[in-house]
Amino acid sequence: MKLALDLKAYMKENTENSLVVLGFLLLLSIYGLLDSFNEDEVLELFAFVSQHKIAIELFGTLGFTNKVSVRMMWLLVFLVQNSEIGTLKL
């Protein structure tokens, strides 16, 4: 948990490093730490990792697919595959 909190603090200062954000999301997924963080803030982090194909898998692993309509999910898949979600303002 301490590592996740440290990564979150580091990300606030260095949002341009998508690998740090990806590492944070992987940490949340592997250790089941999503409940310890604000889900809306975590969801917004996917804009920073859209260029990584694992982002779609992490989106599902963290349980966001159950909270997003099928139509919205297809839109997210399209945007991630076309690397355009990273340019959206959330």
Coordinates of C-alpha atoms in Angstrom, one line a residue:
M1 CA 0.0 0.0 0.0
K2 CA 2.9 2.4 0.8
L3 CA 4.3 1.9 -2.7
A4 CA 0.9 2.7 -4.2
L5 CA 0.7 5.8 -2.2
D6 CA 4.2 6.8 -3.1
L7 CA 3.5 6.3 -6.8
K8 CA 0.3 8.3 -6.6
A9 CA 2.2 11.2 -5.0
Y10 CA 5.0 10.9 -7.7
M11 CA 2.4 10.9 -10.5
K12 CA 0.9 14.2 -9.3
E13 CA 4.3 15.8 -10.0
N14 CA 5.1 13.8 -13.2
T15 CA 1.9 13.1 -15.1
E16 CA 3.7 13.0 -18.5
N17 CA 5.4 9.6 -17.6
S18 CA 2.8 7.1 -18.8
L19 CA 4.9 4.1 -17.5
V20 CA 4.7 5.4 -14.0
V21 CA 0.9 5.6 -14.4
L22 CA 0.8 2.2 -15.9
G23 CA 2.8 0.8 -13.1
F24 CA 0.4 2.3 -10.6
L25 CA -2.6 0.8 -12.4
L26 CA -0.9 -2.6 -12.5
L27 CA -0.1 -2.4 -8.8
L28 CA -3.8 -1.6 -8.0
S29 CA -4.9 -4.6 -10.2
I30 CA -2.4 -7.1 -8.9
Y31 CA -2.9 -6.4 -5.2
G32 CA -6.6 -5.4 -5.3
L33 CA -6.0 -1.9 -4.0
L34 CA -8.6 -0.1 -6.1
D35 CA -11.0 0.2 -3.1
S36 CA -8.3 2.3 -1.3
F37 CA -8.4 5.0 -4.0
N38 CA -11.0 7.2 -5.6
E39 CA -12.4 5.3 -8.5
D40 CA -13.1 8.4 -10.6
E41 CA -9.5 9.5 -10.2
V42 CA -8.2 6.1 -11.2
L43 CA -10.5 6.0 -14.2
E44 CA -9.1 9.3 -15.4
L45 CA -5.6 7.9 -15.3
F46 CA -6.5 5.7 -18.3
A47 CA -6.1 8.8 -20.5
F48 CA -2.4 8.8 -19.7
V49 CA -1.8 5.1 -20.6
S50 CA -4.0 4.8 -23.8
Q51 CA -1.0 4.1 -26.0
H52 CA -0.3 0.9 -24.1
K53 CA -2.4 -2.1 -25.3
I54 CA -2.5 -3.5 -21.7
A55 CA -4.7 -0.5 -20.8
I56 CA -7.8 -2.2 -22.1
E57 CA -7.1 -5.4 -20.1
L58 CA -6.4 -3.3 -17.0
F59 CA -9.6 -1.4 -17.5
G60 CA -11.5 -4.7 -17.3
T61 CA -9.4 -6.2 -14.5
L62 CA -10.0 -3.2 -12.3
G63 CA -13.8 -3.7 -12.9
F64 CA -14.6 -0.6 -14.9
T65 CA -16.2 -2.6 -17.7
N66 CA -19.0 -3.5 -15.4
K67 CA -19.6 0.2 -14.7
V68 CA -19.5 1.4 -18.3
S69 CA -22.1 0.7 -20.9
V70 CA -21.2 -1.6 -23.8
R71 CA -21.5 1.3 -26.2
M72 CA -19.1 3.4 -24.1
M73 CA -16.7 0.5 -23.9
W74 CA -16.5 0.1 -27.7
L75 CA -15.9 3.9 -27.9
L76 CA -13.0 3.5 -25.4
V77 CA -11.5 0.6 -27.3
F78 CA -11.7 2.6 -30.5
L79 CA -10.0 5.6 -28.9
V80 CA -7.3 3.6 -27.2
Q81 CA -6.5 1.7 -30.5
N82 CA -6.3 5.0 -32.3
S83 CA -4.3 6.6 -29.5
E84 CA -6.6 9.6 -29.3
I85 CA -7.9 9.3 -25.7
G86 CA -4.6 10.6 -24.4
T87 CA -5.4 14.0 -26.1
L88 CA -8.8 14.3 -24.5
K89 CA -9.4 16.7 -21.6
L90 CA -11.1 14.8 -18.8

